[in-house]
């Protein structure tokens, strides 16, 4: 298969360029990450992040033929013969396919991503019914790969002000948790023309999420709660 | 030119489950702590753990820590230290309840308590035929739920992370051998800094990448083990490497034992549920070493599946879509992606796959590193701690039970944090003086990689290393293979000293990182195969064709491997628990 890969090393390159590689696939090469690893065997100067190679660590998010995804669970058979791989859009490139994710994690931190409960902890677990627990499904599974936020035009424009789909999905994960007591403060924290309301339901986030999560729906639920408390 | 020095009270190397549980303890105590991690914390391999974390909460079946302790001792094939095992099992409920309080999204029972499922080797009433429901689970994503919860708590405490910094070497005080800190490489800039501290904790995880077929992530390269070995510390019980029964055939990706806890089972080519022959009571929920050997035997005797008869099948379809979608959604996803098999209707091809390293840096149950000195088998190394998969406490002995690894991470993460706080507060305020040549060794390693324009390609050496370990140190081990394997790994180790990289860039040079990781893999592979060759018995994960039985008279002892001269020493197993009676070695059947 033929891969065109975005290359840029600020140590030696004046500007980024695309480099083509012909990769001889073997029977055991199933996923795009297998092909990328083959490229690195040919050319050790190419840099990309990877770890679990099974879609749970979120390291190898890249832009594949224009669409964000995880290289490790993108099947080669589902791709055309010629594949273009670029770094995630809208983020500063450190080198090759490696982007600076500082802003993305800043937004994640800003939603206070932890359960807050002011009652003295009981001796045993806090009780939560299966129905209450069900509320967390589709939210807690996020792997922070940033496929969603970096496919969102609103996040491209305002990465410092708009929390972005990943951060907002997690904001709702804690609002939805029956053990958390800070819903009001969490809503206050998002009551702002940018932080939440820059979502224009373009839904690129839903389209690209490798874990099939739905940030747009979570954002909608936060907006509903905002409306509810004003009436 | 000397390295820049940054000073902290404590350094934690690694931000997986154990490292972040320890850093949480340190940050809450207000100590100035640096957590160095070569990947962003939620990328650590704890994230891939699936089936659950053990704790005798007794939410569904009667249970208590005594039974859990018995199962762990028996599972370890009596090589585990019984005081450490008692300590872990007694603290299990406490640390799991704490995780729940932190917000970990466990599945729930109708009464609102944490959902628990059966797991291999976990029984009721000291090994009776009744299985205990002891594995606390968040669907089949328990590691992900736990790792993210711990990261979130560290966000809350404002823990100082050094993300994408790779620790390279330990700095020791030549006077008393104390550990004074580490050198580390900032990947983004290529800069090397010396991190100095009053307490240094290694929580760097395992080294499953020494084998060709492994469930482990790319990052599991035994970094802490390599650092410890190069600094003169021994590695304990490295011959015991666990093969997980159910890696996806051809891909190596893990399928949790939880699928068998939920009622799945294994079939050979005749459609026979063969585990009934090998473990009449526990059947498919016998402990992992037993199931992996049974599968390998089936394959060897011609009852494997597929055109090459080289794997067996996992049957789940009888569980129904409800259970599969609700309790095992991640497994369904993995099977479809990596095996082209939807477990709702298809059998999933599986094969025993390298998974977990029982051995590691010798440490006690407070995380303190202990080494032989004079007549003392376990003299405490000042200011040096190790926990998690890179440590050997030893709670897993010769074979770990499923769900005890996540437990190990949080119990010893917490206890080591507590111990470090105590030790740091007892020390005088200023840091010790660093030796004059501190960091020189690291610089010479990097200078070699910068200078070499030709030599061995990193990827070639790595591939040969992994293929050699796979062929010579597998589920069943043969004397000639082991002897030959030791020779081959020695040659590979020499080649690793002549590696070169064409990438000389300072910026995010992953070729350099992989070359440095290779040095760590070489130490782990060498310690594993040398220790395996020397142990003339079969116990837990070590199954030798020439010594098929356990030999308590001669081999009820821990191995210690030293890098220098490939020297081996041995030390006694702690047979005496903290408060209860010892569990005497028995023949191990399931």
Short mmCIF file of C-alpha atoms in Angstrom, two decimals, chain B residues 22-428:
data_model
loop_
_atom_site.label_atom_id
_atom_site.label_comp_id
_atom_site.label_asym_id
_atom_site.label_seq_id
_atom_site.Cartn_x
_atom_site.Cartn_y
_atom_site.Cartn_z
CA UNK B 22 1.40 6.56 45.32
CA UNK B 23 1.61 10.10 43.94
CA UNK B 24 -1.89 10.77 45.24
CA UNK B 25 -0.78 9.84 48.74
CA UNK B 26 2.34 12.04 48.41
CA UNK B 27 0.49 15.01 46.95
CA UNK B 28 -2.19 14.84 49.64
CA UNK B 29 0.57 14.98 52.28
CA UNK B 30 1.85 18.18 50.68
CA UNK B 31 5.21 16.78 49.61
CA UNK B 32 6.90 18.24 46.57
CA UNK B 33 6.56 15.36 44.16
CA UNK B 34 7.56 14.86 40.53
CA UNK B 35 5.85 12.13 38.52
CA UNK B 36 7.90 11.23 35.45
CA UNK B 37 6.10 9.33 32.72
CA UNK B 38 7.08 8.49 29.17
CA UNK B 39 3.44 8.63 28.04
CA UNK B 40 0.50 10.80 29.10
CA UNK B 41 -0.80 9.16 32.35
CA UNK B 42 -4.03 7.72 30.89
CA UNK B 43 -1.99 6.00 28.14
CA UNK B 44 -0.27 3.78 30.73
CA UNK B 45 -0.87 0.07 30.29
CA UNK B 46 -3.11 -0.23 33.37
CA UNK B 47 -5.71 1.18 30.97
CA UNK B 48 -5.88 -2.18 29.17
CA UNK B 49 -6.81 -4.28 32.22
CA UNK B 50 -10.27 -5.69 31.69
CA UNK B 51 -11.86 -8.15 34.06
CA UNK B 52 -11.70 -6.63 37.52
CA UNK B 53 -9.97 -5.98 40.80
CA UNK B 54 -10.07 -8.55 43.59
CA UNK B 55 -11.60 -7.73 46.98
CA UNK B 56 -13.57 -10.02 49.30
CA UNK B 57 -16.47 -7.57 49.64
CA UNK B 58 -18.87 -10.55 49.76
CA UNK B 59 -21.50 -8.65 47.78
CA UNK B 60 -22.74 -11.77 46.00
CA UNK B 61 -21.14 -14.79 47.66
CA UNK B 62 -19.85 -15.31 51.17
CA UNK B 63 -16.18 -14.29 51.26
CA UNK B 64 -13.33 -13.10 53.50
CA UNK B 65 -9.66 -12.20 53.25
CA UNK B 66 -8.55 -15.55 54.66
CA UNK B 67 -10.03 -17.35 51.65
CA UNK B 68 -8.58 -14.79 49.27
CA UNK B 69 -5.20 -15.21 50.94
CA UNK B 70 -5.37 -19.01 50.63
CA UNK B 71 -6.21 -18.77 46.92
CA UNK B 72 -3.35 -16.34 46.32
CA UNK B 73 -0.82 -18.54 48.15
CA UNK B 74 -2.01 -21.62 46.27
CA UNK B 75 -2.11 -19.69 42.97
CA UNK B 76 1.48 -18.60 43.57
CA UNK B 77 2.41 -22.30 43.75
CA UNK B 78 3.65 -21.54 47.27
CA UNK B 79 6.40 -19.21 46.10
CA UNK B 80 4.59 -16.04 47.21
CA UNK B 81 5.66 -14.43 50.50
CA UNK B 82 2.81 -15.18 52.89
CA UNK B 83 3.25 -12.07 55.03
CA UNK B 84 2.97 -9.83 51.96
CA UNK B 85 -0.01 -11.81 50.67
CA UNK B 86 -1.79 -11.46 54.01
CA UNK B 87 -1.06 -7.71 53.95
CA UNK B 88 -2.50 -7.32 50.45
CA UNK B 89 -5.64 -9.36 51.07
CA UNK B 90 -6.37 -7.61 54.37
CA UNK B 91 -6.21 -4.17 52.74
CA UNK B 92 -8.17 -5.14 49.62
CA UNK B 93 -11.62 -4.02 50.78
CA UNK B 94 -10.25 -0.70 52.06
CA UNK B 95 -8.49 0.28 48.84
CA UNK B 96 -11.32 -0.83 46.54
CA UNK B 97 -13.92 1.06 48.59
CA UNK B 98 -11.62 4.10 48.38
CA UNK B 99 -11.57 3.80 44.58
CA UNK B 100 -15.36 3.78 44.63
CA UNK B 101 -15.39 6.88 46.82
CA UNK B 102 -13.04 8.56 44.34
CA UNK B 103 -15.70 8.04 41.68
CA UNK B 104 -14.64 4.88 39.90
CA UNK B 105 -17.64 3.71 37.83
CA UNK B 106 -18.02 0.11 39.03
CA UNK B 107 -20.97 -1.88 37.72
CA UNK B 108 -23.71 -2.34 40.32
CA UNK B 109 -25.96 -5.00 41.76
CA UNK B 110 -29.69 -4.40 42.22
CA UNK B 111 -29.04 -3.39 45.85
CA UNK B 112 -26.61 -0.69 44.70
CA UNK B 113 -23.42 -2.45 45.81
CA UNK B 114 -20.41 -3.09 43.57
CA UNK B 115 -20.92 -5.88 41.01
CA UNK B 116 -18.54 -8.84 41.45
CA UNK B 117 -17.87 -11.75 39.10
CA UNK B 118 -16.03 -15.07 39.50
CA UNK B 119 -12.43 -15.33 38.26
CA UNK B 120 -9.85 -18.06 37.79
CA UNK B 121 -8.51 -19.61 40.99
CA UNK B 122 -10.70 -17.55 43.32
CA UNK B 123 -12.70 -19.94 45.50
CA UNK B 124 -14.76 -20.11 48.66
CA UNK B 125 -13.77 -21.94 51.81
CA UNK B 126 -10.06 -22.58 51.11
CA UNK B 127 -10.19 -24.08 47.66
CA UNK B 128 -13.59 -25.77 47.64
CA UNK B 129 -15.34 -26.45 44.33
CA UNK B 130 -17.48 -23.32 44.87
CA UNK B 131 -16.08 -20.23 43.13
CA UNK B 132 -16.03 -16.90 44.96
CA UNK B 133 -17.48 -13.82 43.24
CA UNK B 134 -14.57 -11.56 44.16
CA UNK B 135 -13.71 -9.57 41.06
CA UNK B 136 -15.07 -6.01 41.29
CA UNK B 137 -15.73 -4.92 37.73
CA UNK B 138 -16.53 -1.94 35.57
CA UNK B 139 -17.90 -3.91 32.58
CA UNK B 140 -14.74 -5.27 30.90
CA UNK B 141 -12.94 -1.93 31.18
CA UNK B 142 -11.93 -2.05 34.83
CA UNK B 143 -8.36 -0.89 34.22
CA UNK B 144 -9.54 2.04 32.12
CA UNK B 145 -12.06 3.05 34.80
CA UNK B 146 -9.43 2.76 37.52
CA UNK B 147 -6.62 4.55 35.69
CA UNK B 148 -8.81 7.48 34.67
CA UNK B 149 -10.21 7.77 38.21
CA UNK B 150 -6.70 7.89 39.65
CA UNK B 151 -5.62 10.46 37.08
CA UNK B 152 -8.67 12.57 37.88
CA UNK B 153 -7.82 12.50 41.58
CA UNK B 154 -4.28 13.61 40.74
CA UNK B 155 -5.72 16.49 38.72
CA UNK B 156 -7.66 17.41 41.84
CA UNK B 157 -4.53 17.38 44.04
CA UNK B 158 -2.53 19.27 41.42
CA UNK B 159 0.14 16.59 41.16
CA UNK B 160 3.14 17.73 39.13
CA UNK B 161 3.48 15.45 36.10
CA UNK B 162 6.45 15.47 33.75
CA UNK B 163 4.69 14.01 30.73
CA UNK B 164 6.76 12.36 28.01
CA UNK B 165 9.87 12.36 30.11
CA UNK B 166 11.68 9.03 30.01
CA UNK B 167 13.71 8.10 33.08
CA UNK B 168 17.07 6.66 32.04
CA UNK B 169 19.33 5.76 34.97
CA UNK B 170 19.37 5.71 38.76
CA UNK B 171 21.84 7.87 40.68
CA UNK B 172 23.31 6.13 43.75
CA UNK B 173 25.34 7.35 46.69
CA UNK B 174 28.67 5.50 46.53
CA UNK B 175 28.87 5.57 50.36
CA UNK B 176 25.80 3.56 51.36
CA UNK B 177 24.16 2.70 48.04
CA UNK B 178 21.16 4.97 48.67
CA UNK B 179 19.24 6.10 45.60
CA UNK B 180 19.46 9.86 45.14
CA UNK B 181 17.33 10.29 42.04
CA UNK B 182 17.23 9.61 38.31
CA UNK B 183 18.34 11.08 35.03
CA UNK B 184 15.55 11.67 32.56
CA UNK B 185 15.12 12.66 28.93
CA UNK B 186 12.51 15.18 27.89
CA UNK B 187 11.33 13.72 24.61
CA UNK B 188 10.02 16.96 23.15
CA UNK B 189 13.35 18.81 23.45
CA UNK B 190 15.94 16.07 23.84
CA UNK B 191 17.13 17.71 27.05
CA UNK B 192 18.50 15.53 29.86
CA UNK B 193 17.88 16.59 33.47
CA UNK B 194 18.92 15.10 36.80
CA UNK B 195 15.95 14.75 39.16
CA UNK B 196 17.14 14.60 42.75
CA UNK B 197 14.91 13.49 45.64
CA UNK B 198 14.84 12.17 49.17
CA UNK B 199 12.82 9.21 47.99
CA UNK B 200 12.68 7.59 44.54
CA UNK B 201 9.89 5.21 43.58
CA UNK B 202 9.92 3.03 40.47
CA UNK B 203 6.46 2.15 39.17
CA UNK B 204 7.41 1.50 35.56
CA UNK B 205 5.34 -1.61 34.83
CA UNK B 206 6.23 -4.83 33.05
CA UNK B 207 8.36 -5.94 30.14
CA UNK B 208 6.09 -8.14 28.04
CA UNK B 209 7.70 -6.82 24.87
CA UNK B 210 10.63 -9.22 25.39
CA UNK B 211 8.38 -11.85 23.77
CA UNK B 212 7.24 -11.90 20.18
CA UNK B 213 3.57 -12.55 20.92
CA UNK B 214 2.40 -10.48 23.85
CA UNK B 215 -0.76 -8.86 25.17
CA UNK B 216 1.42 -5.95 26.28
CA UNK B 217 1.56 -2.43 24.90
CA UNK B 218 4.57 -1.10 22.95
CA UNK B 219 5.64 0.86 26.02
CA UNK B 220 6.07 -2.19 28.29
CA UNK B 221 9.81 -2.36 27.91
CA UNK B 222 10.95 -3.04 31.47
CA UNK B 223 12.45 0.41 31.92
CA UNK B 224 12.61 0.32 35.73
CA UNK B 225 14.09 -3.19 35.64
CA UNK B 226 16.82 -2.10 33.25
CA UNK B 227 17.59 0.95 35.38
CA UNK B 228 17.79 -1.15 38.54
CA UNK B 229 19.92 -3.87 36.92
CA UNK B 230 22.40 -1.35 35.48
CA UNK B 231 22.68 0.30 38.91
CA UNK B 232 23.73 -3.02 40.45
CA UNK B 233 20.43 -4.14 41.99
CA UNK B 234 19.28 -7.76 41.62
CA UNK B 235 16.02 -8.79 39.92
CA UNK B 236 13.89 -11.42 41.66
CA UNK B 237 12.03 -14.45 40.22
CA UNK B 238 12.25 -13.25 36.64
CA UNK B 239 11.78 -16.77 35.25
CA UNK B 240 8.09 -16.59 36.14
CA UNK B 241 6.35 -15.04 33.17
CA UNK B 242 2.61 -15.54 32.88
CA UNK B 243 1.01 -16.70 29.65
CA UNK B 244 -2.61 -15.54 29.55
CA UNK B 245 -4.80 -18.30 28.13
CA UNK B 246 -6.82 -16.06 25.85
CA UNK B 247 -4.87 -13.76 23.58
CA UNK B 248 -6.56 -13.27 20.20
CA UNK B 249 -4.93 -15.73 17.78
CA UNK B 250 -2.55 -13.88 15.45
CA UNK B 251 -3.03 -10.45 17.05
CA UNK B 252 -2.09 -11.06 20.70
CA UNK B 253 -4.72 -8.67 21.98
CA UNK B 254 -6.11 -9.70 25.36
CA UNK B 255 -9.52 -11.24 25.98
CA UNK B 256 -10.27 -11.09 29.68
CA UNK B 257 -10.62 -14.16 31.87
CA UNK B 258 -13.84 -12.40 32.89
CA UNK B 259 -15.45 -13.98 29.80
CA UNK B 260 -14.93 -17.34 31.45
CA UNK B 261 -16.08 -15.82 34.75
CA UNK B 262 -19.33 -14.93 33.01
CA UNK B 263 -19.69 -18.51 31.73
CA UNK B 264 -17.62 -18.77 28.54
CA UNK B 265 -15.44 -21.82 27.93
CA UNK B 266 -12.75 -23.27 25.66
CA UNK B 267 -13.17 -25.90 22.94
CA UNK B 268 -10.70 -28.02 20.96
CA UNK B 269 -11.12 -29.04 17.32
CA UNK B 270 -13.48 -31.86 18.30
CA UNK B 271 -15.75 -29.36 20.03
CA UNK B 272 -14.75 -30.87 23.39
CA UNK B 273 -14.72 -28.71 26.52
CA UNK B 274 -11.25 -30.03 27.32
CA UNK B 275 -10.68 -28.16 30.60
CA UNK B 276 -12.98 -30.68 32.27
CA UNK B 277 -10.20 -33.24 31.85
CA UNK B 278 -7.46 -31.00 33.28
CA UNK B 279 -9.34 -29.30 36.14
CA UNK B 280 -12.50 -31.23 37.05
CA UNK B 281 -13.66 -28.69 39.67
CA UNK B 282 -12.73 -25.24 38.42
CA UNK B 283 -12.67 -26.29 34.73
CA UNK B 284 -12.12 -23.13 32.62
CA UNK B 285 -11.64 -21.11 35.81
CA UNK B 286 -8.54 -22.95 36.93
CA UNK B 287 -5.59 -20.62 37.38
CA UNK B 288 -3.88 -19.23 34.31
CA UNK B 289 -0.75 -21.39 34.27
CA UNK B 290 -2.94 -24.51 34.39
CA UNK B 291 -5.25 -23.39 31.58
CA UNK B 292 -2.38 -22.21 29.35
CA UNK B 293 -0.59 -25.54 29.73
CA UNK B 294 -3.79 -27.45 28.98
CA UNK B 295 -4.34 -25.42 25.79
CA UNK B 296 -0.72 -25.91 24.71
CA UNK B 297 -1.02 -29.65 25.33
CA UNK B 298 -4.21 -29.85 23.26
CA UNK B 299 -2.49 -28.05 20.41
CA UNK B 300 0.64 -30.19 20.71
CA UNK B 301 -1.37 -33.41 20.65
CA UNK B 302 -3.11 -32.42 17.42
CA UNK B 303 -6.42 -31.22 18.81
CA UNK B 304 -5.88 -27.56 17.93
CA UNK B 305 -8.22 -25.70 15.58
CA UNK B 306 -7.76 -24.15 12.14
CA UNK B 307 -5.74 -25.33 9.13
CA UNK B 308 -2.53 -25.32 11.18
CA UNK B 309 -4.21 -26.72 14.31
CA UNK B 310 -2.41 -24.03 16.26
CA UNK B 311 -5.09 -22.46 18.45
CA UNK B 312 -8.29 -23.31 20.34
CA UNK B 313 -11.72 -21.70 20.36
CA UNK B 314 -13.47 -19.60 22.97
CA UNK B 315 -17.24 -20.08 23.11
CA UNK B 316 -19.42 -17.23 24.36
CA UNK B 317 -22.53 -17.29 22.16
CA UNK B 318 -24.53 -19.26 24.75
CA UNK B 319 -24.28 -16.28 27.14
CA UNK B 320 -26.69 -14.35 24.92
CA UNK B 321 -26.40 -10.82 23.52
CA UNK B 322 -27.71 -9.30 26.77
CA UNK B 323 -24.77 -10.50 28.93
CA UNK B 324 -22.23 -9.93 26.16
CA UNK B 325 -23.36 -6.36 25.43
CA UNK B 326 -23.77 -5.43 29.06
CA UNK B 327 -20.84 -7.13 30.80
CA UNK B 328 -18.40 -7.70 27.93
CA UNK B 329 -18.88 -4.87 25.41
CA UNK B 330 -15.15 -4.25 24.95
CA UNK B 331 -14.51 -7.92 24.26
CA UNK B 332 -17.16 -7.94 21.57
CA UNK B 333 -15.48 -4.92 19.97
CA UNK B 334 -12.01 -6.51 20.14
CA UNK B 335 -13.20 -9.85 18.75
CA UNK B 336 -14.92 -8.21 15.80
CA UNK B 337 -11.94 -5.92 15.09
CA UNK B 338 -9.06 -8.31 15.64
CA UNK B 339 -10.52 -11.80 15.02
CA UNK B 340 -13.34 -11.09 12.56
CA UNK B 341 -15.55 -13.00 14.97
CA UNK B 342 -18.66 -11.67 16.69
CA UNK B 343 -18.88 -13.58 19.99
CA UNK B 344 -22.66 -13.24 19.96
CA UNK B 345 -22.66 -15.95 17.28
CA UNK B 346 -19.07 -16.96 16.43
CA UNK B 347 -16.32 -18.84 18.24
CA UNK B 348 -13.25 -16.67 18.92
CA UNK B 349 -9.81 -18.14 18.10
CA UNK B 350 -7.41 -17.80 21.05
CA UNK B 351 -3.93 -18.91 22.06
CA UNK B 352 -1.84 -18.56 25.26
CA UNK B 353 -0.03 -15.22 25.05
CA UNK B 354 2.63 -13.60 27.22
CA UNK B 355 0.92 -11.29 29.64
CA UNK B 356 2.48 -10.59 33.03
CA UNK B 357 5.84 -10.64 34.76
CA UNK B 358 5.59 -12.04 38.29
CA UNK B 359 9.20 -11.14 39.09
CA UNK B 360 10.82 -7.75 39.44
CA UNK B 361 12.82 -5.49 41.70
CA UNK B 362 12.86 -7.10 45.17
CA UNK B 363 10.70 -5.05 47.53
CA UNK B 364 8.76 -5.54 50.75
CA UNK B 365 5.08 -4.80 51.29
CA UNK B 366 5.81 -1.18 52.16
CA UNK B 367 7.42 -0.77 48.75
CA UNK B 368 10.97 -0.56 50.11
CA UNK B 369 13.59 -2.19 47.92
CA UNK B 370 15.43 -4.97 49.80
CA UNK B 371 18.68 -6.66 48.81
CA UNK B 372 20.99 -9.23 50.41
CA UNK B 373 23.82 -7.84 52.49
CA UNK B 374 26.05 -10.04 54.64
CA UNK B 375 23.76 -12.46 56.46
CA UNK B 376 20.69 -10.34 55.93
CA UNK B 377 18.67 -11.48 52.90
CA UNK B 378 16.59 -8.34 52.93
CA UNK B 379 18.54 -5.26 53.85
CA UNK B 380 16.67 -2.04 53.12
CA UNK B 381 18.13 0.20 50.40
CA UNK B 382 17.85 3.80 51.66
CA UNK B 383 15.46 6.06 49.71
CA UNK B 384 14.58 3.47 47.05
CA UNK B 385 11.11 2.02 46.47
CA UNK B 386 9.45 -0.14 43.81
CA UNK B 387 5.82 -1.16 43.27
CA UNK B 388 3.47 -2.63 40.69
CA UNK B 389 4.53 -4.98 37.92
CA UNK B 390 8.16 -3.80 38.01
CA UNK B 391 8.44 -4.93 41.65
CA UNK B 392 8.52 -8.41 43.20
CA UNK B 393 6.93 -8.13 46.66
CA UNK B 394 6.31 -11.16 46.24
CA UNK B 395 2.54 -11.59 46.30
CA UNK B 396 2.21 -13.46 43.01
CA UNK B 397 5.04 -15.96 43.48
CA UNK B 398 5.25 -18.29 40.50
CA UNK B 399 1.80 -17.50 39.09
CA UNK B 400 -0.52 -14.54 39.55
CA UNK B 401 -4.28 -14.90 39.91
CA UNK B 402 -6.40 -12.72 37.63
CA UNK B 403 -7.61 -9.47 39.29
CA UNK B 404 -4.78 -9.56 41.84
CA UNK B 405 -2.66 -7.27 39.66
CA UNK B 406 -4.95 -4.24 39.89
CA UNK B 407 -5.22 -4.93 43.61
CA UNK B 408 -1.43 -5.09 43.92
CA UNK B 409 -1.20 -1.66 42.22
CA UNK B 410 -3.47 0.16 44.66
CA UNK B 411 -2.47 -1.65 47.87
CA UNK B 412 1.25 -1.12 47.37
CA UNK B 413 0.73 2.25 45.71
CA UNK B 414 -0.87 3.37 48.92
CA UNK B 415 1.49 1.61 51.33
CA UNK B 416 4.62 2.84 49.54
CA UNK B 417 3.25 6.38 49.58
CA UNK B 418 2.66 6.09 53.33
CA UNK B 419 6.17 4.72 53.87
CA UNK B 420 7.81 7.42 51.73
CA UNK B 421 6.03 10.18 53.62
CA UNK B 422 7.28 8.75 56.91
CA UNK B 423 10.84 8.30 55.63
CA UNK B 424 11.05 11.76 54.02
CA UNK B 425 9.77 13.49 57.14
CA UNK B 426 12.39 11.69 59.25
CA UNK B 427 15.23 13.01 57.06
CA UNK B 428 17.18 16.25 57.58
#
